[in-house]
Amino acid sequence: MTPALLAGLAGFAALGFAAAPVAPEAAVDPKPGEGAEAQAAPVPRPRDVSYYRDGFEQTVRPLTRACDLPTLIRRLSGNPREAANVDASDQVRLPSTWWQPRVGFRVVTADDMLRGPGPGTGPAPGKWRVAKAKTRGVSAGFQIKDAQGTRFAIKFDVPKYPELTTGAEVVATYLYWAAGYNVPDNVIVTFRREDLEIAPDAKYDDPLKGNIPMSEEFLDKVLAKAARNPDGSYRAVASRFLRGKPLGEFEYSGRRKDDPEDLIAHQHRRELRGLWTINSWIHHDDCSARNTLDMWVLDGGRSFVRHYLIDFNGTLGAASIDKHSDRSGTEYLLDYGVAARSLATLGLVPYRWEAAVDPELPSIGFIESRRFDPKGWRPFLPNPAFDERTLRDIRWGARIVAGFKEELIRAAVKQARYSDPRAEDYLVRVLLERRDKIVHRWLGATAPTAARTDP
Amino acid sequence: MLPSRQTIRAALFAVILPASLAPGAAAAPAPDSLAGDPGLGPSTAAPWNPPSPVPGSEPWEAALRVPGKIVSLPFEALGAATEATLEYVESSNLLPRVEALLALRATVGLDVRPAGLGDRTGFGGEAQYNPRWFRALVADVSGSTAGYNRERVRLSRSFASVEYESDWRPRELFFGEGLGSSKRSVSAYASQVELARLGLEYTPGGAPASRWPRLQARAWAGPRDVVLRRGRDPRKPSITESFPSTSAAELDTHVEHFVYGVRAALDTRRGSPHWTNGWRISGQAERYDKSLDWLALRSGDAPERPFTRYVAEGEAGISFLRDPRTVRLALRVVDSELGAGSGLFLVPDLARLGGREGLSGFEPGRFQALDSAVGKLTYLFPLGRYVELDTHAEAGGVYSRLRDARVSSLKNSYGVQLRIRSLTTLLGFVGVDWCDEGARVNFSLGGIE
């Protein structure tokens, strides 16, 4: 078996996903004594969603769904099942541990947004102690403690696409926060090799030798996979560890039954169904369960599960260690509808994406607006909550997208610190144009949106 | 008259609406959405929840799904098994381990991979040893569940090489000679080929595989010994039973030739994941001459019949659109000229069609004669990101003299292959080829183009 074949098989077995996320292994919230009731609350059991299993399940699910009688009856009768957590004015019932009304519902300034996910300061000045390296997945990374003992996950770009993944991760972080979702505090940082030291107990998981102590040589190998700035320093995303106890991913269907506050099957939650519209705007096509995280937090005097979206390295033009493929957003990993159409036409009818133009900006990757289809956008894998979306869910998401003014978008894009000014301008323009297409398609030409108030 | 779609919708709606009002889902009074909103930060208050859990399916939906669940139990079991396997692969870190092991190949020099022994050889594997301390040496051993095995040792330096090969093929098929042979006359034979050769190869610039265009010229010479044995296929009669007159003189008789030949090839194909544009052309002449006593592997048991074989191949393809739709045309002609004399010309030396050698819908070796000609027209188009379809039609025939070839005599075969691809390479395929004698399912993991 050739290495190329093996690599291909490995990639295919992983269903072509972007790298597995660096799990934010947060410790239990250190703030003690916020009430006996909080301390006594039962902690749901942590779980780990298998990436491969989820990929297989979501790939097969469209087939079973196509044969599902109730779904067919609902479709024929024009009676879709609406989201279960909306009120009479069709808005998400609050409070929610999933989502908070921000853009589209309240006034959010650029300052609000930049302060939202966290301090946004990155690691404190001083040496970084490397505590653990990321060996799974395709992208390089490790975990550090800064001089004040705060823990961060550090993630890099690949040399072929400097600034691509890190830029996308940070921009998407702010946009998702402003859209109302819980996200980690991700910022761009720059450091040098000499800023790193290996913690005495630092280990990494070697595929053949198991968990072994980390060496300087190993660290150099990890850094060799990372893009460097012209001055030899490294650019990375520092992702601050979330406070609380990680409980693993949430799934886009079913419930976490050991969480007494999780009473609505996730596919019937408005915040998750409507996320489709926001994902289509930000082009987050790797929105599987693996890029989510439930945290057991102690906050406001009570312990509860807060639901996060994490790992945005598959957003905008980035696909982890690569740029998005030209066809991303137009078809699933295995898209039976596209296959059937191709078979029927012998492939002679061009796909919509085949006319899309690549901006040829390495730090942007592939995202565009001309061929963007706000109705037909699809993530890499089918998503159970998105499959249940109704017009009302989509319009709810469109209302949020419509609320993003250029000022807000530009402020988020600026956080990527692109060295090429064309990159910033291009990305802002594409996001504005995609926003306008979404607004026009789902809210109509008369919708009162930020789109019409932008200069 | 059938009811209209609107009528059906209305009727279904009337039935479903009452049932779909799940208790609890909308039972609570509707507060203002933003009431009690603490601000822009995440809420710490207990979330709104219905009085009772909202399941994924409503009762009537769950009830309707019961028959389907029962019918699909076997698939559910298959799915569960697949999921369990995938979870194991992921949790045991299997792929990174295999990858790490493969990375060790370069240092250890040992490689294990699927064998390429040909059609109908069963599942096979190959172990190759290319020691780090002596890169010029490559030794490999292949074996398969159908009893095929092959051993090769090759020593190369710069443009020159010396190699030895022994190839045991126990279940080869023979249907008789010519296009008129009958499918019912199938028989099996075994062959043992042993050869040693000195080779010279010229590739401009010591061409790596990525160089374009690729030009290659080769010349070789060395002894070859062949012996025909009784077939080992338990489901097919041996050649000794079906073709006693053909096999009587040849069976268990070592026939040795001194073989020398030249081959030149030019390849301008390029593109990925399948090659999309360009052409390739090659010509080969190989002389199977009388054996040289001083260079013989064995002393032949019977006099050999000298012959010369010419092989000409060409293929060209063009593509259109961004995800390439590709049209290809390939031709292959084999012409053998028997030398004078009454020595033996063995069945394994006949030109063959069927299986991967051309006319894929027919059994491997279905047509055999001195000469053959086959053409293949292929159209490849994408079915999605990681899947493409290869549709092809072949026409060809075997002849005792190539000039006897007639369009009207050609046999036809058609096929489709579902090919799995990554963005840069082809990973495998499963396909079916059919002809007027039936259909054959085939598959491959790697090694497609």
mmCIF file of C-alpha atoms in Angstrom, chain A residues 132-410:
data_model
loop_
_atom_site.group_PDB
_atom_site.id
_atom_site.type_symbol
_atom_site.label_atom_id
_atom_site.label_comp_id
_atom_site.label_asym_id
_atom_site.label_seq_id
_atom_site.Cartn_x
_atom_site.Cartn_y
_atom_site.Cartn_z
ATOM 1 C CA LYS A 132 0.765 18.765 26.637
ATOM 2 C CA ALA A 133 1.043 18.361 22.880
ATOM 3 C CA LYS A 134 -1.691 17.661 20.437
ATOM 4 C CA THR A 135 -0.748 14.563 18.480
ATOM 5 C CA ARG A 136 -4.123 13.525 17.128
ATOM 6 C CA GLY A 137 -5.633 15.247 14.172
ATOM 7 C CA VAL A 138 -3.802 16.812 11.322
ATOM 8 C CA SER A 139 -2.976 20.249 12.663
ATOM 9 C CA ALA A 140 -0.163 21.104 15.031
ATOM 10 C CA GLY A 141 -0.753 22.433 18.505
ATOM 11 C CA PHE A 142 -0.075 22.174 22.217
ATOM 12 C CA GLN A 143 -1.319 23.331 25.564
ATOM 13 C CA ILE A 144 0.511 25.854 27.704
ATOM 14 C CA LYS A 145 0.389 27.565 31.072
ATOM 15 C CA ASP A 146 1.370 31.208 30.993
ATOM 16 C CA ALA A 147 3.409 32.978 33.656
ATOM 17 C CA GLN A 148 0.259 33.407 35.753
ATOM 18 C CA GLY A 149 -0.695 29.758 35.476
ATOM 19 C CA THR A 150 -3.575 30.329 33.046
ATOM 20 C CA ARG A 151 -4.007 27.543 30.551
ATOM 21 C CA PHE A 152 -4.351 28.004 26.810
ATOM 22 C CA ALA A 153 -4.552 25.757 23.793
ATOM 23 C CA ILE A 154 -2.146 26.985 21.118
ATOM 24 C CA LYS A 155 -3.012 26.249 17.497
ATOM 25 C CA PHE A 156 -1.091 27.089 14.348
ATOM 26 C CA ASP A 157 -1.379 27.619 10.641
ATOM 27 C CA VAL A 158 0.319 25.303 8.210
ATOM 28 C CA PRO A 159 3.247 26.772 6.256
ATOM 29 C CA LYS A 160 1.325 26.574 2.979
ATOM 30 C CA TYR A 161 -1.437 28.877 4.242
ATOM 31 C CA PRO A 162 -0.045 31.329 6.782
ATOM 32 C CA GLU A 163 -2.727 33.205 8.750
ATOM 33 C CA LEU A 164 -5.537 31.133 7.217
ATOM 34 C CA THR A 165 -6.715 28.932 10.079
ATOM 35 C CA THR A 166 -5.769 31.263 12.880
ATOM 36 C CA GLY A 167 -7.472 34.175 11.157
ATOM 37 C CA ALA A 168 -10.673 32.235 10.527
ATOM 38 C CA GLU A 169 -10.753 30.917 14.086
ATOM 39 C CA VAL A 170 -10.555 34.359 15.640
ATOM 40 C CA VAL A 171 -12.949 36.116 13.258
ATOM 41 C CA ALA A 172 -15.548 33.372 13.663
ATOM 42 C CA THR A 173 -15.158 33.455 17.449
ATOM 43 C CA TYR A 174 -16.293 37.069 17.589
ATOM 44 C CA LEU A 175 -19.037 36.652 15.025
ATOM 45 C CA TYR A 176 -20.507 33.647 16.842
ATOM 46 C CA TRP A 177 -20.349 35.425 20.152
ATOM 47 C CA ALA A 178 -22.113 38.431 18.686
ATOM 48 C CA ALA A 179 -24.678 36.070 17.166
ATOM 49 C CA GLY A 180 -25.486 34.922 20.701
ATOM 50 C CA TYR A 181 -23.573 31.698 21.148
ATOM 51 C CA ASN A 182 -21.136 30.704 23.894
ATOM 52 C CA VAL A 183 -17.577 30.511 22.572
ATOM 53 C CA PRO A 184 -14.065 30.339 24.016
ATOM 54 C CA ASP A 185 -11.790 33.361 24.172
ATOM 55 C CA ASN A 186 -9.553 33.013 21.093
ATOM 56 C CA VAL A 187 -6.922 35.591 20.170
ATOM 57 C CA ILE A 188 -3.986 35.845 17.790
ATOM 58 C CA VAL A 189 -0.613 35.664 19.526
ATOM 59 C CA THR A 190 2.981 35.810 18.351
ATOM 60 C CA PHE A 191 5.863 34.102 20.118
ATOM 61 C CA ARG A 192 9.373 32.806 19.602
ATOM 62 C CA ARG A 193 10.816 29.408 20.207
ATOM 63 C CA GLU A 194 12.770 30.723 23.177
ATOM 64 C CA ASP A 195 9.515 31.810 24.834
ATOM 65 C CA LEU A 196 8.661 28.152 25.352
ATOM 66 C CA GLU A 197 9.816 25.782 28.032
ATOM 67 C CA ILE A 198 8.648 22.277 28.640
ATOM 68 C CA ALA A 199 6.866 21.612 31.915
ATOM 69 C CA PRO A 200 8.570 18.896 33.985
ATOM 70 C CA ASP A 201 5.553 16.635 33.786
ATOM 71 C CA ALA A 202 4.732 17.406 30.129
ATOM 72 C CA LYS A 203 3.813 14.369 28.094
ATOM 73 C CA TYR A 204 2.457 13.519 24.709
ATOM 74 C CA ASP A 205 0.697 10.538 23.234
ATOM 75 C CA ASP A 206 3.025 8.745 20.846
ATOM 76 C CA PRO A 207 1.059 6.385 18.575
ATOM 77 C CA LEU A 208 3.537 3.572 19.148
ATOM 78 C CA LYS A 209 5.063 4.248 22.560
ATOM 79 C CA GLY A 210 2.030 5.600 24.421
ATOM 80 C CA ASN A 211 2.159 8.523 26.824
ATOM 81 C CA ILE A 212 5.792 9.601 27.028
ATOM 82 C CA PRO A 213 7.649 12.632 28.368
ATOM 83 C CA MET A 214 7.962 15.545 25.989
ATOM 84 C CA SER A 215 11.408 16.441 24.731
ATOM 85 C CA GLU A 216 12.815 19.580 23.149
ATOM 86 C CA GLU A 217 13.278 17.596 19.967
ATOM 87 C CA PHE A 218 9.607 16.673 19.921
ATOM 88 C CA LEU A 219 8.585 20.281 20.460
ATOM 89 C CA ASP A 220 10.768 21.298 17.537
ATOM 90 C CA LYS A 221 9.021 18.691 15.417
ATOM 91 C CA VAL A 222 5.630 20.127 16.325
ATOM 92 C CA LEU A 223 6.807 23.635 15.516
ATOM 93 C CA ALA A 224 8.251 22.480 12.217
ATOM 94 C CA LYS A 225 4.689 21.868 11.052
ATOM 95 C CA ALA A 226 3.680 25.443 11.856
ATOM 96 C CA ALA A 227 3.802 28.535 9.659
ATOM 97 C CA ARG A 228 6.318 31.194 10.722
ATOM 98 C CA ASN A 229 6.347 34.923 10.339
ATOM 99 C CA PRO A 230 9.042 36.478 8.149
ATOM 100 C CA ASP A 231 10.985 37.411 11.303
ATOM 101 C CA GLY A 232 11.076 33.779 12.420
ATOM 102 C CA SER A 233 8.444 34.126 15.133
ATOM 103 C CA TYR A 234 5.331 31.981 15.255
ATOM 104 C CA ARG A 235 1.776 33.165 14.840
ATOM 105 C CA ALA A 236 -0.908 31.160 16.609
ATOM 106 C CA VAL A 237 -4.339 31.219 18.162
ATOM 107 C CA ALA A 238 -4.316 31.164 21.946
ATOM 108 C CA SER A 239 -7.571 29.633 23.122
ATOM 109 C CA ARG A 240 -8.179 30.278 26.808
ATOM 110 C CA PHE A 241 -9.396 27.207 28.669
ATOM 111 C CA LEU A 242 -13.040 27.429 29.528
ATOM 112 C CA ARG A 243 -13.892 27.553 33.178
ATOM 113 C CA GLY A 244 -15.641 24.566 34.636
ATOM 114 C CA LYS A 245 -15.560 20.856 34.043
ATOM 115 C CA PRO A 246 -15.685 19.638 30.449
ATOM 116 C CA LEU A 247 -18.460 17.135 29.823
ATOM 117 C CA GLY A 248 -17.664 16.406 26.201
ATOM 118 C CA GLU A 249 -19.628 17.346 23.117
ATOM 119 C CA PHE A 250 -23.322 17.982 22.772
ATOM 120 C CA GLU A 251 -25.053 16.299 19.893
ATOM 121 C CA TYR A 252 -27.361 18.004 17.441
ATOM 122 C CA SER A 253 -30.077 15.464 18.200
ATOM 123 C CA GLY A 254 -31.471 13.867 21.317
ATOM 124 C CA ARG A 255 -30.855 15.077 24.846
ATOM 125 C CA ARG A 256 -28.216 14.689 27.517
ATOM 126 C CA LYS A 257 -30.552 12.771 29.735
ATOM 127 C CA ASP A 258 -28.494 13.104 32.897
ATOM 128 C CA ASP A 259 -28.764 16.886 32.671
ATOM 129 C CA PRO A 260 -32.016 17.889 34.377
ATOM 130 C CA GLU A 261 -32.031 21.166 32.422
ATOM 131 C CA ASP A 262 -31.798 19.492 29.036
ATOM 132 C CA LEU A 263 -35.437 18.630 28.392
ATOM 133 C CA ILE A 264 -35.807 19.463 24.709
ATOM 134 C CA ALA A 265 -34.486 17.162 21.993
ATOM 135 C CA HIS A 266 -31.693 19.226 20.490
ATOM 136 C CA GLN A 267 -32.966 18.929 16.938
ATOM 137 C CA HIS A 268 -36.054 20.788 18.087
ATOM 138 C CA ARG A 269 -34.167 23.703 19.604
ATOM 139 C CA ARG A 270 -34.510 26.959 17.739
ATOM 140 C CA GLU A 271 -30.920 28.039 18.550
ATOM 141 C CA LEU A 272 -29.539 24.929 16.861
ATOM 142 C CA ARG A 273 -31.893 24.818 13.901
ATOM 143 C CA GLY A 274 -31.427 28.528 13.247
ATOM 144 C CA LEU A 275 -27.671 28.143 13.511
ATOM 145 C CA TRP A 276 -27.856 26.848 9.948
ATOM 146 C CA THR A 277 -28.434 30.351 8.628
ATOM 147 C CA ILE A 278 -25.540 31.776 10.609
ATOM 148 C CA ASN A 279 -23.281 28.909 9.565
ATOM 149 C CA SER A 280 -24.179 29.492 5.944
ATOM 150 C CA TRP A 281 -23.113 33.108 6.343
ATOM 151 C CA ILE A 282 -19.820 32.310 8.082
ATOM 152 C CA HIS A 283 -19.373 29.243 5.909
ATOM 153 C CA HIS A 284 -18.889 26.969 8.922
ATOM 154 C CA ASP A 285 -19.172 23.701 7.063
ATOM 155 C CA ASP A 286 -17.521 21.562 9.765
ATOM 156 C CA CYS A 287 -20.318 22.065 12.252
ATOM 157 C CA SER A 288 -20.481 18.540 13.622
ATOM 158 C CA ALA A 289 -20.903 17.501 17.229
ATOM 159 C CA ARG A 290 -17.135 17.294 17.575
ATOM 160 C CA ASN A 291 -16.886 21.063 17.401
ATOM 161 C CA THR A 292 -19.089 21.594 20.421
ATOM 162 C CA LEU A 293 -18.472 21.344 24.125
ATOM 163 C CA ASP A 294 -20.616 21.145 27.218
ATOM 164 C CA MET A 295 -19.094 22.615 30.371
ATOM 165 C CA TRP A 296 -20.253 22.046 33.918
ATOM 166 C CA VAL A 297 -19.936 25.521 35.365
ATOM 167 C CA LEU A 298 -20.482 27.145 38.704
ATOM 168 C CA ASP A 299 -21.821 30.572 37.935
ATOM 169 C CA GLY A 300 -24.337 32.904 39.523
ATOM 170 C CA GLY A 301 -24.544 30.675 42.547
ATOM 171 C CA ARG A 302 -25.585 27.524 40.761
ATOM 172 C CA SER A 303 -23.999 24.654 38.900
ATOM 173 C CA PHE A 304 -25.286 23.842 35.452
ATOM 174 C CA VAL A 305 -24.315 22.801 31.932
ATOM 175 C CA ARG A 306 -23.389 25.604 29.539
ATOM 176 C CA HIS A 307 -23.195 24.721 25.861
ATOM 177 C CA TYR A 308 -20.357 26.011 23.706
ATOM 178 C CA LEU A 309 -19.431 26.109 20.055
ATOM 179 C CA ILE A 310 -15.679 25.565 19.729
ATOM 180 C CA ASP A 311 -13.021 25.021 17.093
ATOM 181 C CA PHE A 312 -13.733 27.375 14.234
ATOM 182 C CA ASN A 313 -10.846 26.306 12.047
ATOM 183 C CA GLY A 314 -13.347 25.069 9.459
ATOM 184 C CA THR A 315 -15.004 28.439 8.988
ATOM 185 C CA LEU A 316 -14.744 31.208 6.388
ATOM 186 C CA GLY A 317 -12.129 30.113 3.845
ATOM 187 C CA ALA A 318 -10.306 27.653 6.098
ATOM 188 C CA ALA A 319 -10.576 23.894 6.364
ATOM 189 C CA SER A 320 -8.107 23.171 9.171
ATOM 190 C CA ILE A 321 -4.816 22.476 7.419
ATOM 191 C CA ASP A 322 -6.093 23.440 4.015
ATOM 192 C CA LYS A 323 -8.366 25.980 2.451
ATOM 193 C CA HIS A 324 -11.967 25.104 1.789
ATOM 194 C CA SER A 325 -12.525 23.134 -1.359
ATOM 195 C CA ASP A 326 -14.289 24.992 -4.165
ATOM 196 C CA ARG A 327 -17.347 22.830 -3.669
ATOM 197 C CA SER A 328 -17.625 23.274 0.093
ATOM 198 C CA GLY A 329 -20.996 24.598 1.100
ATOM 199 C CA THR A 330 -22.662 23.091 -1.940
ATOM 200 C CA GLU A 331 -22.694 19.417 -1.115
ATOM 201 C CA TYR A 332 -22.277 16.988 1.740
ATOM 202 C CA LEU A 333 -19.380 14.599 2.079
ATOM 203 C CA LEU A 334 -21.555 12.001 0.367
ATOM 204 C CA ASP A 335 -24.469 13.815 -1.188
ATOM 205 C CA TYR A 336 -27.036 11.438 -2.593
ATOM 206 C CA GLY A 337 -29.014 14.220 -4.259
ATOM 207 C CA VAL A 338 -25.961 15.559 -6.080
ATOM 208 C CA ALA A 339 -24.951 12.017 -7.041
ATOM 209 C CA ALA A 340 -28.396 11.242 -8.414
ATOM 210 C CA ARG A 341 -28.434 14.426 -10.464
ATOM 211 C CA SER A 342 -24.962 13.749 -11.819
ATOM 212 C CA LEU A 343 -25.911 10.206 -12.678
ATOM 213 C CA ALA A 344 -29.054 11.306 -14.476
ATOM 214 C CA THR A 345 -27.208 13.928 -16.519
ATOM 215 C CA LEU A 346 -23.984 11.916 -16.917
ATOM 216 C CA GLY A 347 -22.259 14.799 -15.194
ATOM 217 C CA LEU A 348 -22.784 17.051 -18.167
ATOM 218 C CA VAL A 349 -24.595 19.793 -16.252
ATOM 219 C CA PRO A 350 -21.986 21.952 -14.485
ATOM 220 C CA TYR A 351 -22.217 22.320 -10.724
ATOM 221 C CA ARG A 352 -22.834 25.777 -9.361
ATOM 222 C CA TRP A 353 -19.458 25.848 -7.601
ATOM 223 C CA GLU A 354 -17.589 25.211 -10.818
ATOM 224 C CA ALA A 355 -18.031 28.846 -11.808
ATOM 225 C CA ALA A 356 -16.846 30.218 -8.462
ATOM 226 C CA VAL A 357 -13.661 32.279 -8.456
ATOM 227 C CA ASP A 358 -10.930 31.583 -5.930
ATOM 228 C CA PRO A 359 -9.610 34.867 -4.490
ATOM 229 C CA GLU A 360 -6.082 33.410 -4.478
ATOM 230 C CA LEU A 361 -5.362 34.964 -1.094
ATOM 231 C CA PRO A 362 -3.527 32.355 1.009
ATOM 232 C CA SER A 363 -4.639 33.881 4.293
ATOM 233 C CA ILE A 364 -8.282 33.845 3.209
ATOM 234 C CA GLY A 365 -8.496 30.445 1.562
ATOM 235 C CA PHE A 366 -11.689 29.818 -0.323
ATOM 236 C CA ILE A 367 -14.816 31.729 0.500
ATOM 237 C CA GLU A 368 -16.784 33.814 -1.947
ATOM 238 C CA SER A 369 -20.122 35.510 -2.348
ATOM 239 C CA ARG A 370 -20.930 35.552 -6.061
ATOM 240 C CA ARG A 371 -21.893 31.894 -6.270
ATOM 241 C CA PHE A 372 -23.028 31.639 -2.667
ATOM 242 C CA ASP A 373 -26.509 30.178 -2.589
ATOM 243 C CA PRO A 374 -28.265 31.142 0.660
ATOM 244 C CA LYS A 375 -30.968 28.553 0.045
ATOM 245 C CA GLY A 376 -28.846 25.596 -0.912
ATOM 246 C CA TRP A 377 -25.903 25.961 1.474
ATOM 247 C CA ARG A 378 -24.852 22.661 3.005
ATOM 248 C CA PRO A 379 -22.312 21.739 5.653
ATOM 249 C CA PHE A 380 -19.759 18.998 5.145
ATOM 250 C CA LEU A 381 -21.958 16.492 6.963
ATOM 251 C CA PRO A 382 -25.722 16.487 7.307
ATOM 252 C CA ASN A 383 -26.744 17.880 10.671
ATOM 253 C CA PRO A 384 -29.864 16.538 12.417
ATOM 254 C CA ALA A 385 -30.905 19.925 13.796
ATOM 255 C CA PHE A 386 -30.422 21.616 10.437
ATOM 256 C CA ASP A 387 -32.467 18.906 8.739
ATOM 257 C CA GLU A 388 -35.404 19.799 10.970
ATOM 258 C CA ARG A 389 -35.175 23.507 10.245
ATOM 259 C CA THR A 390 -38.304 25.245 9.080
ATOM 260 C CA LEU A 391 -38.769 28.592 7.431
ATOM 261 C CA ARG A 392 -39.324 30.140 10.838
ATOM 262 C CA ASP A 393 -36.018 28.804 12.140
ATOM 263 C CA ILE A 394 -34.183 30.050 9.084
ATOM 264 C CA ARG A 395 -35.739 33.486 9.339
ATOM 265 C CA TRP A 396 -34.796 33.630 13.018
ATOM 266 C CA GLY A 397 -31.173 33.040 12.021
ATOM 267 C CA ALA A 398 -31.488 35.505 9.145
ATOM 268 C CA ARG A 399 -32.636 38.167 11.568
ATOM 269 C CA ILE A 400 -29.378 37.731 13.477
ATOM 270 C CA VAL A 401 -27.292 37.792 10.296
ATOM 271 C CA ALA A 402 -29.163 40.889 9.152
ATOM 272 C CA GLY A 403 -28.183 42.656 12.355
ATOM 273 C CA PHE A 404 -24.463 42.565 11.618
ATOM 274 C CA LYS A 405 -23.415 46.023 10.530
ATOM 275 C CA GLU A 406 -20.238 46.557 8.566
ATOM 276 C CA GLU A 407 -18.647 48.161 11.610
ATOM 277 C CA LEU A 408 -19.133 44.971 13.592
ATOM 278 C CA ILE A 409 -17.939 42.711 10.800
ATOM 279 C CA ARG A 410 -14.849 44.796 10.176
#
